[in-house]
Amino acid sequence: MDAHLSIGGLLGLLAAGAVTGSLGAVLGTGGGVFLVPILVLGLGLPMHQAVATSILSVVATSSAVASVNVERGTANMRLGMTLEIATSAGAIVGGLTAGLLTPRALEGLFAVLLVPTAILMWRGRRGSAEAQPKAGSDESLGALGARFEEPAEGRTVAYRVRRLWGGLGVSFLAGNVSGLLGIGGGVFKVPALHLLCGVPIKAAAATSNFMIGVTAAASAFLYYGRGSVRPALTSAVVLGVLLGSALGSVLNQRIGGAFVRKLFAVLLGAVALQMAFRAVRG
Amino acid sequence: MLMDDDRRRQVLEIAVHWTLLAGLAVSVVLMVIGLVLALGGGQPRSSGPPPPIASLLRGAFKGQGRDWIDLGLIVLIATPGLRVIVLGFGWAFERQWRFAAVAATVLTLLTASMFLGFGG
């Protein structure tokens, strides 16, 4: 592809990126779970190059979304930065490990990851009791606690962070998976932040997204430096993903959630089967 | 005290917001220029270890699309790191030494990753 860049090829890559970017924005999941299979199964890209392309796309989308969440005050930067110690270390380990694994092994691992992702997508994000929202003095929130405005409810939500060590452990694992498979890792980080650390779901999603950029960058250096990135292909996909994410944010307001989510859960399940088949058969 | 803390936090949030947007914007512009130039006749680089940055800059100056693309990708990957630097300096300025140290640790890990990737 790179050796003969054509307008048609470029538009195709932009479209592939746009589709995954908009799917990610509409379905509330990172585009990596869609992008890697599209690149491998649809465009025939080797798995390591697909992962490298996806990880750079994740850096781009995370930076875009995080800039908005930070400005809104929902991303907890102190907590996110603290957990980034673990996710960055995990991402480096994951990126290094990926270099040692065969493409079939990576495809098999990706298929395994898609199964719980599909299940979570089918079930959707269940509302759970928000962590002890109370407006208190900053001293009562601890060093990592925070407050954010909830305009829809007209109140300030304040929270303390619990079980930081548990959050660090899950963050390390999430970073590992991110570096290994080219995804953001939010599917692990958001539940960990919300259920383990007691962060309200809105702040958990925003903080997770805030962290994902650094997590992805940590392994992106590895992939780029060892030559797994195809520059023209990757840049076209990245641009497409950014466009698609912007479009998806608009569509998100108009598209009903449950049916689309279940439809793509089934699609992800089918993709998982196909990638598992490839891993087994070669 | 609370309002001062809120104001300082908001200043940092604005700084991070613009750092991320600026990095992303610069990388997008570089990549678009590179793709347009590559379509116009320059041959894109196939996969493989990237050339040194000095070589990329020389090539970009000569209008090589592939080098503009690589520079765009490098800026993209560096953008989250720039955000870490901004936060580190911000917290240090506020004398929040614990979080400044956290930022320094994250930056060290990113730097290690860079050396592992380009030096390995």
mmCIF file of C-alpha atoms in Angstrom:
data_model
loop_
_atom_site.group_PDB
_atom_site.id
_atom_site.type_symbol
_atom_site.label_atom_id
_atom_site.label_comp_id
_atom_site.label_asym_id
_atom_site.label_seq_id
_atom_site.Cartn_x
_atom_site.Cartn_y
_atom_site.Cartn_z
ATOM 1 C CA MET A 1 0.000 0.000 0.000
ATOM 2 C CA ASP A 2 2.615 2.526 1.038
ATOM 3 C CA ALA A 3 4.696 2.048 -2.082
ATOM 4 C CA HIS A 4 1.841 3.073 -4.365
ATOM 5 C CA LEU A 5 -0.238 5.638 -2.600
ATOM 6 C CA SER A 6 -3.266 6.413 -4.741
ATOM 7 C CA ILE A 7 -6.245 8.672 -4.187
ATOM 8 C CA GLY A 8 -8.516 5.635 -4.170
ATOM 9 C CA GLY A 9 -6.383 3.865 -1.597
ATOM 10 C CA LEU A 10 -6.174 6.987 0.524
ATOM 11 C CA LEU A 11 -9.941 7.485 0.454
ATOM 12 C CA GLY A 12 -10.448 3.845 1.373
ATOM 13 C CA LEU A 13 -8.207 4.189 4.397
ATOM 14 C CA LEU A 14 -9.882 7.434 5.429
ATOM 15 C CA ALA A 15 -13.243 5.684 5.156
ATOM 16 C CA ALA A 16 -12.073 2.694 7.208
ATOM 17 C CA GLY A 17 -10.792 5.044 9.881
ATOM 18 C CA ALA A 18 -13.961 7.128 9.794
ATOM 19 C CA VAL A 19 -16.187 4.074 10.215
ATOM 20 C CA THR A 20 -14.272 2.834 13.233
ATOM 21 C CA GLY A 21 -14.015 6.311 14.728
ATOM 22 C CA SER A 22 -17.741 6.918 14.450
ATOM 23 C CA LEU A 23 -18.556 3.429 15.762
ATOM 24 C CA GLY A 24 -16.346 4.053 18.744
ATOM 25 C CA ALA A 25 -18.000 7.393 19.451
ATOM 26 C CA VAL A 26 -21.546 6.062 19.023
ATOM 27 C CA LEU A 27 -21.017 2.867 21.005
ATOM 28 C CA GLY A 28 -18.901 4.439 23.718
ATOM 29 C CA THR A 29 -15.979 2.160 23.170
ATOM 30 C CA GLY A 30 -12.547 2.708 21.765
ATOM 31 C CA GLY A 31 -12.204 2.268 18.044
ATOM 32 C CA GLY A 32 -9.364 -0.206 18.442
ATOM 33 C CA VAL A 33 -11.647 -3.210 18.864
ATOM 34 C CA PHE A 34 -13.108 -2.446 15.437
ATOM 35 C CA LEU A 35 -10.041 -0.988 13.729
ATOM 36 C CA VAL A 36 -7.663 -3.909 14.264
ATOM 37 C CA PRO A 37 -10.054 -6.513 12.762
ATOM 38 C CA ILE A 38 -10.857 -4.213 9.823
ATOM 39 C CA LEU A 39 -7.175 -3.750 9.081
ATOM 40 C CA VAL A 40 -6.330 -7.454 9.492
ATOM 41 C CA LEU A 41 -9.404 -9.125 8.020
ATOM 42 C CA GLY A 42 -10.476 -6.403 5.597
ATOM 43 C CA LEU A 43 -7.189 -4.972 4.330
ATOM 44 C CA GLY A 44 -4.928 -7.945 4.965
ATOM 45 C CA LEU A 45 -2.519 -5.978 7.108
ATOM 46 C CA PRO A 46 -0.124 -8.031 9.251
ATOM 47 C CA MET A 47 -1.286 -8.100 12.865
ATOM 48 C CA HIS A 48 1.700 -6.167 14.291
ATOM 49 C CA GLN A 49 1.208 -3.350 11.793
ATOM 50 C CA ALA A 50 -2.531 -3.285 12.496
ATOM 51 C CA VAL A 51 -1.839 -2.997 16.224
ATOM 52 C CA ALA A 52 0.682 -0.221 15.593
ATOM 53 C CA THR A 53 -1.798 1.692 13.415
ATOM 54 C CA SER A 54 -4.509 1.256 16.007
ATOM 55 C CA ILE A 55 -2.330 2.448 18.890
ATOM 56 C CA LEU A 56 -1.535 5.675 17.068
ATOM 57 C CA SER A 57 -5.211 6.179 16.320
ATOM 58 C CA VAL A 58 -5.899 5.734 20.015
ATOM 59 C CA VAL A 59 -3.362 8.477 20.825
ATOM 60 C CA ALA A 60 -5.173 10.810 18.439
ATOM 61 C CA THR A 61 -8.727 10.173 19.618
ATOM 62 C CA SER A 62 -7.756 10.203 23.272
ATOM 63 C CA SER A 63 -6.016 13.555 22.894
ATOM 64 C CA ALA A 64 -9.062 15.021 21.187
ATOM 65 C CA VAL A 65 -11.598 13.734 23.709
ATOM 66 C CA ALA A 66 -9.398 14.346 26.739
ATOM 67 C CA SER A 67 -8.944 17.996 25.799
ATOM 68 C CA VAL A 68 -12.727 18.408 26.037
ATOM 69 C CA ASN A 69 -13.113 16.448 29.273
ATOM 70 C CA VAL A 70 -10.261 18.343 30.922
ATOM 71 C CA GLU A 71 -11.809 21.677 29.989
ATOM 72 C CA ARG A 72 -15.138 20.523 31.444
ATOM 73 C CA GLY A 73 -13.447 19.523 34.672
ATOM 74 C CA THR A 74 -14.694 15.925 34.671
ATOM 75 C CA ALA A 75 -11.264 14.312 34.190
ATOM 76 C CA ASN A 76 -9.417 13.871 37.490
ATOM 77 C CA MET A 77 -5.900 14.794 36.387
ATOM 78 C CA ARG A 78 -4.177 13.978 39.693
ATOM 79 C CA LEU A 79 -5.735 10.524 39.895
ATOM 80 C CA GLY A 80 -5.170 9.940 36.186
ATOM 81 C CA MET A 81 -1.517 10.925 36.356
ATOM 82 C CA THR A 82 -0.970 8.716 39.410
ATOM 83 C CA LEU A 83 -2.492 5.714 37.653
ATOM 84 C CA GLU A 84 -0.482 6.516 34.531
ATOM 85 C CA ILE A 85 2.617 5.324 36.338
ATOM 86 C CA ALA A 86 1.066 1.850 36.264
ATOM 87 C CA THR A 87 -0.517 2.032 32.807
ATOM 88 C CA SER A 88 2.659 3.352 31.176
ATOM 89 C CA ALA A 89 4.759 0.628 32.755
ATOM 90 C CA GLY A 90 2.177 -1.938 31.672
ATOM 91 C CA ALA A 91 2.075 -0.550 28.136
ATOM 92 C CA ILE A 92 5.840 -0.754 27.808
ATOM 93 C CA VAL A 93 5.780 -4.377 28.958
ATOM 94 C CA GLY A 94 2.908 -5.091 26.557
ATOM 95 C CA GLY A 95 4.653 -3.417 23.650
ATOM 96 C CA LEU A 96 7.865 -5.307 24.309
ATOM 97 C CA THR A 97 5.958 -8.589 24.668
ATOM 98 C CA ALA A 98 4.150 -8.020 21.375
ATOM 99 C CA GLY A 99 7.503 -7.940 19.632
ATOM 100 C CA LEU A 100 8.199 -11.426 20.910
ATOM 101 C CA LEU A 101 4.860 -12.955 19.902
ATOM 102 C CA THR A 102 3.889 -14.297 16.506
ATOM 103 C CA PRO A 103 1.064 -12.645 14.557
ATOM 104 C CA ARG A 104 -1.122 -15.714 15.129
ATOM 105 C CA ALA A 105 -0.587 -15.505 18.874
ATOM 106 C CA LEU A 106 -1.582 -11.835 18.835
ATOM 107 C CA GLU A 107 -4.653 -12.608 16.741
ATOM 108 C CA GLY A 108 -5.660 -15.304 19.213
ATOM 109 C CA LEU A 109 -5.227 -12.959 22.169
ATOM 110 C CA PHE A 110 -7.257 -10.301 20.381
ATOM 111 C CA ALA A 111 -10.046 -12.807 19.744
ATOM 112 C CA VAL A 112 -10.061 -13.673 23.455
ATOM 113 C CA LEU A 113 -10.316 -9.978 24.341
ATOM 114 C CA LEU A 114 -13.223 -9.415 21.965
ATOM 115 C CA VAL A 115 -15.443 -11.911 23.802
ATOM 116 C CA PRO A 116 -15.825 -9.977 27.091
ATOM 117 C CA THR A 117 -15.978 -6.752 25.090
ATOM 118 C CA ALA A 118 -18.905 -8.118 23.082
ATOM 119 C CA ILE A 119 -20.617 -9.287 26.271
ATOM 120 C CA LEU A 120 -20.163 -5.904 27.926
ATOM 121 C CA MET A 121 -21.481 -4.185 24.821
ATOM 122 C CA TRP A 122 -24.524 -6.461 24.757
ATOM 123 C CA ARG A 123 -25.285 -5.721 28.395
ATOM 124 C CA GLY A 124 -24.629 -2.033 28.062
ATOM 125 C CA ARG A 125 -23.445 0.278 30.810
ATOM 126 C CA ARG A 126 -25.617 -0.446 33.808
ATOM 127 C CA GLY A 127 -26.400 2.455 36.117
ATOM 128 C CA SER A 128 -24.987 1.805 39.514
ATOM 129 C CA ALA A 129 -25.163 3.740 42.695
ATOM 130 C CA GLU A 130 -22.995 6.786 42.343
ATOM 131 C CA ALA A 131 -20.102 6.940 44.756
ATOM 132 C CA GLN A 132 -20.923 8.951 47.894
ATOM 133 C CA PRO A 133 -21.701 12.285 46.205
ATOM 134 C CA LYS A 134 -21.400 15.002 48.715
ATOM 135 C CA ALA A 135 -20.114 18.488 48.544
ATOM 136 C CA GLY A 136 -17.534 18.790 51.265
ATOM 137 C CA SER A 137 -14.362 20.624 51.952
ATOM 138 C CA ASP A 138 -11.382 19.652 49.878
ATOM 139 C CA GLU A 139 -9.729 18.182 52.981
ATOM 140 C CA SER A 140 -12.474 15.552 53.178
ATOM 141 C CA LEU A 141 -11.820 14.416 49.594
ATOM 142 C CA GLY A 142 -8.209 13.426 50.154
ATOM 143 C CA ALA A 143 -5.310 14.150 47.853
ATOM 144 C CA LEU A 144 -6.837 12.333 44.872
ATOM 145 C CA GLY A 145 -10.510 13.134 45.351
ATOM 146 C CA ALA A 146 -12.196 15.761 43.243
ATOM 147 C CA ARG A 147 -15.400 17.573 42.446
ATOM 148 C CA PHE A 148 -17.132 18.257 39.155
ATOM 149 C CA GLU A 149 -20.269 20.031 38.067
ATOM 150 C CA GLU A 150 -23.191 17.922 36.872
ATOM 151 C CA PRO A 151 -25.242 20.451 34.844
ATOM 152 C CA ALA A 152 -28.032 17.973 34.051
ATOM 153 C CA GLU A 153 -28.705 17.538 37.762
ATOM 154 C CA GLY A 154 -27.745 21.041 38.783
ATOM 155 C CA ARG A 155 -25.368 19.938 41.495
ATOM 156 C CA THR A 156 -21.721 19.445 42.326
ATOM 157 C CA VAL A 157 -20.554 15.849 42.640
ATOM 158 C CA ALA A 158 -17.674 15.241 45.041
ATOM 159 C CA TYR A 159 -15.903 11.961 45.667
ATOM 160 C CA ARG A 160 -13.008 10.388 47.503
ATOM 161 C CA VAL A 161 -10.809 7.786 45.839
ATOM 162 C CA ARG A 162 -10.646 4.374 47.501
ATOM 163 C CA ARG A 163 -8.462 1.307 46.969
ATOM 164 C CA LEU A 164 -5.775 3.106 45.013
ATOM 165 C CA TRP A 165 -3.542 0.018 44.989
ATOM 166 C CA GLY A 166 -6.311 -1.988 43.349
ATOM 167 C CA GLY A 167 -6.673 0.734 40.759
ATOM 168 C CA LEU A 168 -2.928 0.700 40.130
ATOM 169 C CA GLY A 169 -2.980 -3.072 39.651
ATOM 170 C CA VAL A 170 -5.819 -2.998 37.134
ATOM 171 C CA SER A 171 -4.209 -0.015 35.404
ATOM 172 C CA PHE A 172 -1.008 -1.999 34.927
ATOM 173 C CA LEU A 173 -2.984 -4.852 33.355
ATOM 174 C CA ALA A 174 -4.953 -2.435 31.185
ATOM 175 C CA GLY A 175 -1.728 -0.833 29.994
ATOM 176 C CA ASN A 176 -0.320 -4.250 29.237
ATOM 177 C CA VAL A 177 -3.301 -5.180 27.073
ATOM 178 C CA SER A 178 -3.201 -1.784 25.408
ATOM 179 C CA GLY A 179 0.427 -2.144 24.423
ATOM 180 C CA LEU A 180 -0.076 -5.726 23.335
ATOM 181 C CA LEU A 181 -3.232 -5.382 21.246
ATOM 182 C CA GLY A 182 -3.448 -1.746 20.192
ATOM 183 C CA ILE A 183 -6.552 -0.791 22.149
ATOM 184 C CA GLY A 184 -7.104 1.970 24.653
ATOM 185 C CA GLY A 185 -7.871 -0.252 27.613
ATOM 186 C CA GLY A 186 -10.856 1.748 28.780
ATOM 187 C CA VAL A 187 -12.904 -1.445 28.992
ATOM 188 C CA PHE A 188 -10.788 -2.313 32.056
ATOM 189 C CA LYS A 189 -10.028 1.137 33.415
ATOM 190 C CA VAL A 190 -13.563 2.524 33.580
ATOM 191 C CA PRO A 191 -14.991 -0.347 35.672
ATOM 192 C CA ALA A 192 -11.896 -0.296 37.889
ATOM 193 C CA LEU A 193 -12.171 3.436 38.507
ATOM 194 C CA HIS A 194 -15.917 3.259 39.120
ATOM 195 C CA LEU A 195 -16.379 0.002 41.010
ATOM 196 C CA LEU A 196 -12.999 -0.332 42.733
ATOM 197 C CA CYS A 197 -11.924 3.254 43.345
ATOM 198 C CA GLY A 198 -15.378 4.729 43.889
ATOM 199 C CA VAL A 199 -15.196 7.332 41.138
ATOM 200 C CA PRO A 200 -18.580 8.374 39.678
ATOM 201 C CA ILE A 201 -19.093 6.848 36.233
ATOM 202 C CA LYS A 202 -18.899 10.141 34.333
ATOM 203 C CA ALA A 203 -15.599 11.086 35.969
ATOM 204 C CA ALA A 204 -14.364 7.496 35.599
ATOM 205 C CA ALA A 205 -14.930 7.558 31.835
ATOM 206 C CA ALA A 206 -13.347 11.003 31.505
ATOM 207 C CA THR A 207 -10.345 10.086 33.659
ATOM 208 C CA SER A 208 -9.882 6.802 31.809
ATOM 209 C CA ASN A 209 -9.863 8.635 28.504
ATOM 210 C CA PHE A 210 -7.413 11.158 29.937
ATOM 211 C CA MET A 211 -5.043 8.309 30.813
ATOM 212 C CA ILE A 212 -5.380 6.441 27.549
ATOM 213 C CA GLY A 213 -3.319 8.942 25.546
ATOM 214 C CA VAL A 214 -0.221 8.488 27.685
ATOM 215 C CA THR A 215 -0.793 4.733 27.896
ATOM 216 C CA ALA A 216 -0.944 4.459 24.114
ATOM 217 C CA ALA A 217 1.998 6.815 23.603
ATOM 218 C CA ALA A 218 4.162 4.642 25.865
ATOM 219 C CA SER A 219 3.848 1.676 23.512
ATOM 220 C CA ALA A 220 3.531 3.790 20.345
ATOM 221 C CA PHE A 221 7.186 4.778 20.707
ATOM 222 C CA LEU A 222 8.094 1.082 20.710
ATOM 223 C CA TYR A 223 6.053 0.227 17.634
ATOM 224 C CA TYR A 224 7.172 3.295 15.690
ATOM 225 C CA GLY A 225 10.823 2.911 16.612
ATOM 226 C CA ARG A 226 11.044 -0.733 15.584
ATOM 227 C CA GLY A 227 9.360 -0.033 12.270
ATOM 228 C CA SER A 228 5.921 -1.581 12.689
ATOM 229 C CA VAL A 229 4.202 1.630 11.610
ATOM 230 C CA ARG A 230 3.434 2.157 7.921
ATOM 231 C CA PRO A 231 3.484 5.949 7.913
ATOM 232 C CA ALA A 232 1.208 6.871 5.000
ATOM 233 C CA LEU A 233 -1.343 4.160 5.814
ATOM 234 C CA THR A 234 -1.317 5.010 9.510
ATOM 235 C CA SER A 235 -1.670 8.753 8.978
ATOM 236 C CA ALA A 236 -4.608 8.228 6.595
ATOM 237 C CA VAL A 237 -6.323 5.965 9.120
ATOM 238 C CA VAL A 238 -5.633 8.388 11.980
ATOM 239 C CA LEU A 239 -7.147 11.274 10.037
ATOM 240 C CA GLY A 240 -10.168 9.124 9.191
ATOM 241 C CA VAL A 241 -10.631 8.073 12.815
ATOM 242 C CA LEU A 242 -10.554 11.703 13.968
ATOM 243 C CA LEU A 243 -13.161 12.658 11.376
ATOM 244 C CA GLY A 244 -15.283 9.664 12.286
ATOM 245 C CA SER A 245 -15.092 10.410 16.008
ATOM 246 C CA ALA A 246 -16.319 13.931 15.387
ATOM 247 C CA LEU A 247 -19.176 12.609 13.252
ATOM 248 C CA GLY A 248 -19.967 9.918 15.781
ATOM 249 C CA SER A 249 -20.256 12.478 18.564
ATOM 250 C CA VAL A 250 -22.992 14.185 16.558
ATOM 251 C CA LEU A 251 -24.712 10.919 15.619
ATOM 252 C CA ASN A 252 -24.571 9.813 19.240
ATOM 253 C CA GLN A 253 -27.297 12.293 20.033
ATOM 254 C CA ARG A 254 -29.613 10.944 17.365
ATOM 255 C CA ILE A 255 -29.142 7.198 17.313
ATOM 256 C CA GLY A 256 -31.000 4.962 19.725
ATOM 257 C CA GLY A 257 -28.524 3.072 21.888
ATOM 258 C CA ALA A 258 -29.796 -0.375 22.792
ATOM 259 C CA PHE A 259 -30.496 -1.898 19.368
ATOM 260 C CA VAL A 260 -27.332 -0.579 17.749
ATOM 261 C CA ARG A 261 -25.273 -1.676 20.729
ATOM 262 C CA LYS A 262 -26.649 -5.221 20.631
ATOM 263 C CA LEU A 263 -26.193 -5.385 16.871
ATOM 264 C CA PHE A 264 -22.536 -4.532 17.166
ATOM 265 C CA ALA A 265 -22.108 -6.867 20.098
ATOM 266 C CA VAL A 266 -23.159 -9.679 17.769
ATOM 267 C CA LEU A 267 -20.822 -8.312 15.089
ATOM 268 C CA LEU A 268 -17.928 -8.249 17.543
ATOM 269 C CA GLY A 269 -18.703 -11.815 18.501
ATOM 270 C CA ALA A 270 -18.550 -12.850 14.850
ATOM 271 C CA VAL A 271 -15.260 -10.995 14.407
ATOM 272 C CA ALA A 272 -13.877 -12.725 17.496
ATOM 273 C CA LEU A 273 -14.724 -16.090 15.953
ATOM 274 C CA GLN A 274 -13.090 -15.148 12.686
ATOM 275 C CA MET A 275 -9.895 -13.960 14.318
ATOM 276 C CA ALA A 276 -9.776 -17.048 16.508
ATOM 277 C CA PHE A 277 -10.165 -19.146 13.366
ATOM 278 C CA ARG A 278 -7.288 -17.318 11.740
ATOM 279 C CA ALA A 279 -5.137 -17.790 14.820
ATOM 280 C CA VAL A 280 -5.798 -21.500 14.922
ATOM 281 C CA ARG A 281 -5.619 -22.205 11.197
ATOM 282 C CA GLY A 282 -2.945 -19.644 10.288
ATOM 283 C CA MET B 1 -8.582 28.977 49.958
ATOM 284 C CA LEU B 2 -11.087 26.772 48.162
ATOM 285 C CA MET B 3 -11.640 29.363 45.428
ATOM 286 C CA ASP B 4 -7.878 29.788 44.982
ATOM 287 C CA ASP B 5 -7.488 26.017 44.629
ATOM 288 C CA ASP B 6 -10.330 25.926 42.100
ATOM 289 C CA ARG B 7 -8.822 28.795 40.148
ATOM 290 C CA ARG B 8 -5.394 27.141 40.046
ATOM 291 C CA ARG B 9 -6.961 23.878 38.964
ATOM 292 C CA GLN B 10 -8.853 25.645 36.196
ATOM 293 C CA VAL B 11 -5.688 27.342 34.945
ATOM 294 C CA LEU B 12 -3.974 23.960 34.727
ATOM 295 C CA GLU B 13 -6.986 22.441 32.981
ATOM 296 C CA ILE B 14 -6.955 25.200 30.382
ATOM 297 C CA ALA B 15 -3.215 24.741 29.840
ATOM 298 C CA VAL B 16 -3.644 20.986 29.343
ATOM 299 C CA HIS B 17 -6.657 21.518 27.071
ATOM 300 C CA TRP B 18 -4.677 23.789 24.738
ATOM 301 C CA THR B 19 -1.559 21.622 24.850
ATOM 302 C CA LEU B 20 -3.516 18.591 23.658
ATOM 303 C CA LEU B 21 -5.380 20.553 20.984
ATOM 304 C CA ALA B 22 -2.239 22.278 19.710
ATOM 305 C CA GLY B 23 -0.272 19.032 19.494
ATOM 306 C CA LEU B 24 -3.112 17.316 17.693
ATOM 307 C CA ALA B 25 -3.603 20.233 15.295
ATOM 308 C CA VAL B 26 0.093 20.417 14.399
ATOM 309 C CA SER B 27 0.301 16.664 13.812
ATOM 310 C CA VAL B 28 -2.840 16.708 11.629
ATOM 311 C CA VAL B 29 -1.489 19.583 9.516
ATOM 312 C CA LEU B 30 1.867 17.833 9.048
ATOM 313 C CA MET B 31 0.193 14.552 8.072
ATOM 314 C CA VAL B 32 -2.197 16.218 5.630
ATOM 315 C CA ILE B 33 0.657 18.121 3.957
ATOM 316 C CA GLY B 34 2.657 14.906 3.795
ATOM 317 C CA LEU B 35 -0.161 12.886 2.237
ATOM 318 C CA VAL B 36 -0.865 15.583 -0.346
ATOM 319 C CA LEU B 37 2.829 15.776 -1.298
ATOM 320 C CA ALA B 38 3.082 11.980 -1.396
ATOM 321 C CA LEU B 39 0.073 11.765 -3.685
ATOM 322 C CA GLY B 40 1.713 14.338 -5.901
ATOM 323 C CA GLY B 41 4.677 12.184 -6.630
ATOM 324 C CA GLY B 42 6.863 11.443 -3.630
ATOM 325 C CA GLN B 43 7.053 7.768 -2.743
ATOM 326 C CA PRO B 44 5.851 7.036 0.802
ATOM 327 C CA ARG B 45 8.221 5.184 3.082
ATOM 328 C CA SER B 46 7.304 1.572 3.617
ATOM 329 C CA SER B 47 7.406 0.141 7.104
ATOM 330 C CA GLY B 48 10.771 -0.058 8.803
ATOM 331 C CA PRO B 49 12.717 1.903 11.397
ATOM 332 C CA PRO B 50 12.253 5.624 10.825
ATOM 333 C CA PRO B 51 15.127 7.850 9.731
ATOM 334 C CA PRO B 52 16.714 10.195 12.286
ATOM 335 C CA ILE B 53 14.778 13.382 12.976
ATOM 336 C CA ALA B 54 17.494 15.537 11.396
ATOM 337 C CA SER B 55 17.082 13.567 8.188
ATOM 338 C CA LEU B 56 13.291 13.948 8.384
ATOM 339 C CA LEU B 57 13.619 17.704 8.782
ATOM 340 C CA ARG B 58 15.991 17.949 5.807
ATOM 341 C CA GLY B 59 13.631 15.860 3.697
ATOM 342 C CA ALA B 60 10.605 17.896 4.742
ATOM 343 C CA PHE B 61 12.448 21.079 3.803
ATOM 344 C CA LYS B 62 12.998 19.581 0.367
ATOM 345 C CA GLY B 63 9.293 18.806 0.045
ATOM 346 C CA GLN B 64 9.433 15.057 0.640
ATOM 347 C CA GLY B 65 5.898 14.043 1.583
ATOM 348 C CA ARG B 66 7.029 10.932 3.433
ATOM 349 C CA ASP B 67 9.096 13.047 5.838
ATOM 350 C CA TRP B 68 6.210 15.399 6.566
ATOM 351 C CA ILE B 69 4.108 12.322 7.391
ATOM 352 C CA ASP B 70 6.739 10.949 9.762
ATOM 353 C CA LEU B 71 7.091 14.304 11.485
ATOM 354 C CA GLY B 72 3.324 14.415 11.929
ATOM 355 C CA LEU B 73 3.337 10.971 13.527
ATOM 356 C CA ILE B 74 6.191 11.940 15.852
ATOM 357 C CA VAL B 75 4.332 15.079 17.004
ATOM 358 C CA LEU B 76 1.205 12.960 17.547
ATOM 359 C CA ILE B 77 3.023 10.444 19.737
ATOM 360 C CA ALA B 78 4.775 13.240 21.638
ATOM 361 C CA THR B 79 1.546 15.164 22.399
ATOM 362 C CA PRO B 80 0.542 13.174 25.514
ATOM 363 C CA GLY B 81 4.118 13.567 26.773
ATOM 364 C CA LEU B 82 3.869 17.323 26.308
ATOM 365 C CA ARG B 83 0.722 17.219 28.421
ATOM 366 C CA VAL B 84 2.650 15.441 31.164
ATOM 367 C CA ILE B 85 5.367 18.113 31.066
ATOM 368 C CA VAL B 86 2.805 20.919 31.315
ATOM 369 C CA LEU B 87 1.146 19.271 34.309
ATOM 370 C CA GLY B 88 4.488 18.548 35.959
ATOM 371 C CA PHE B 89 5.597 22.161 35.707
ATOM 372 C CA GLY B 90 2.160 23.356 36.767
ATOM 373 C CA TRP B 91 2.125 21.271 39.909
ATOM 374 C CA ALA B 92 5.727 22.209 40.695
ATOM 375 C CA PHE B 93 4.787 25.893 40.351
ATOM 376 C CA GLU B 94 1.948 25.299 42.811
ATOM 377 C CA ARG B 95 4.409 23.485 45.111
ATOM 378 C CA GLN B 96 2.392 20.282 44.833
ATOM 379 C CA TRP B 97 5.624 18.346 44.932
ATOM 380 C CA ARG B 98 4.016 14.931 45.272
ATOM 381 C CA PHE B 99 2.181 15.277 41.964
ATOM 382 C CA ALA B 100 5.119 16.977 40.288
ATOM 383 C CA ALA B 101 7.126 13.868 41.223
ATOM 384 C CA VAL B 102 4.368 11.652 39.807
ATOM 385 C CA ALA B 103 4.502 13.572 36.526
ATOM 386 C CA ALA B 104 8.289 13.256 36.471
ATOM 387 C CA THR B 105 7.956 9.500 36.954
ATOM 388 C CA VAL B 106 5.510 9.183 34.064
ATOM 389 C CA LEU B 107 7.785 11.321 31.887
ATOM 390 C CA THR B 108 10.707 9.058 32.776
ATOM 391 C CA LEU B 109 8.716 6.016 31.682
ATOM 392 C CA LEU B 110 7.770 7.690 28.380
ATOM 393 C CA THR B 111 11.402 8.635 27.802
ATOM 394 C CA ALA B 112 12.468 5.065 28.537
ATOM 395 C CA SER B 113 9.925 3.851 26.001
ATOM 396 C CA MET B 114 11.326 6.266 23.434
ATOM 397 C CA PHE B 115 14.862 5.008 23.985
ATOM 398 C CA LEU B 116 13.726 1.385 23.909
ATOM 399 C CA GLY B 117 11.934 2.012 20.643
ATOM 400 C CA PHE B 118 14.574 3.998 18.837
ATOM 401 C CA GLY B 119 17.641 2.583 20.471
ATOM 402 C CA GLY B 120 16.690 -1.078 20.354
#
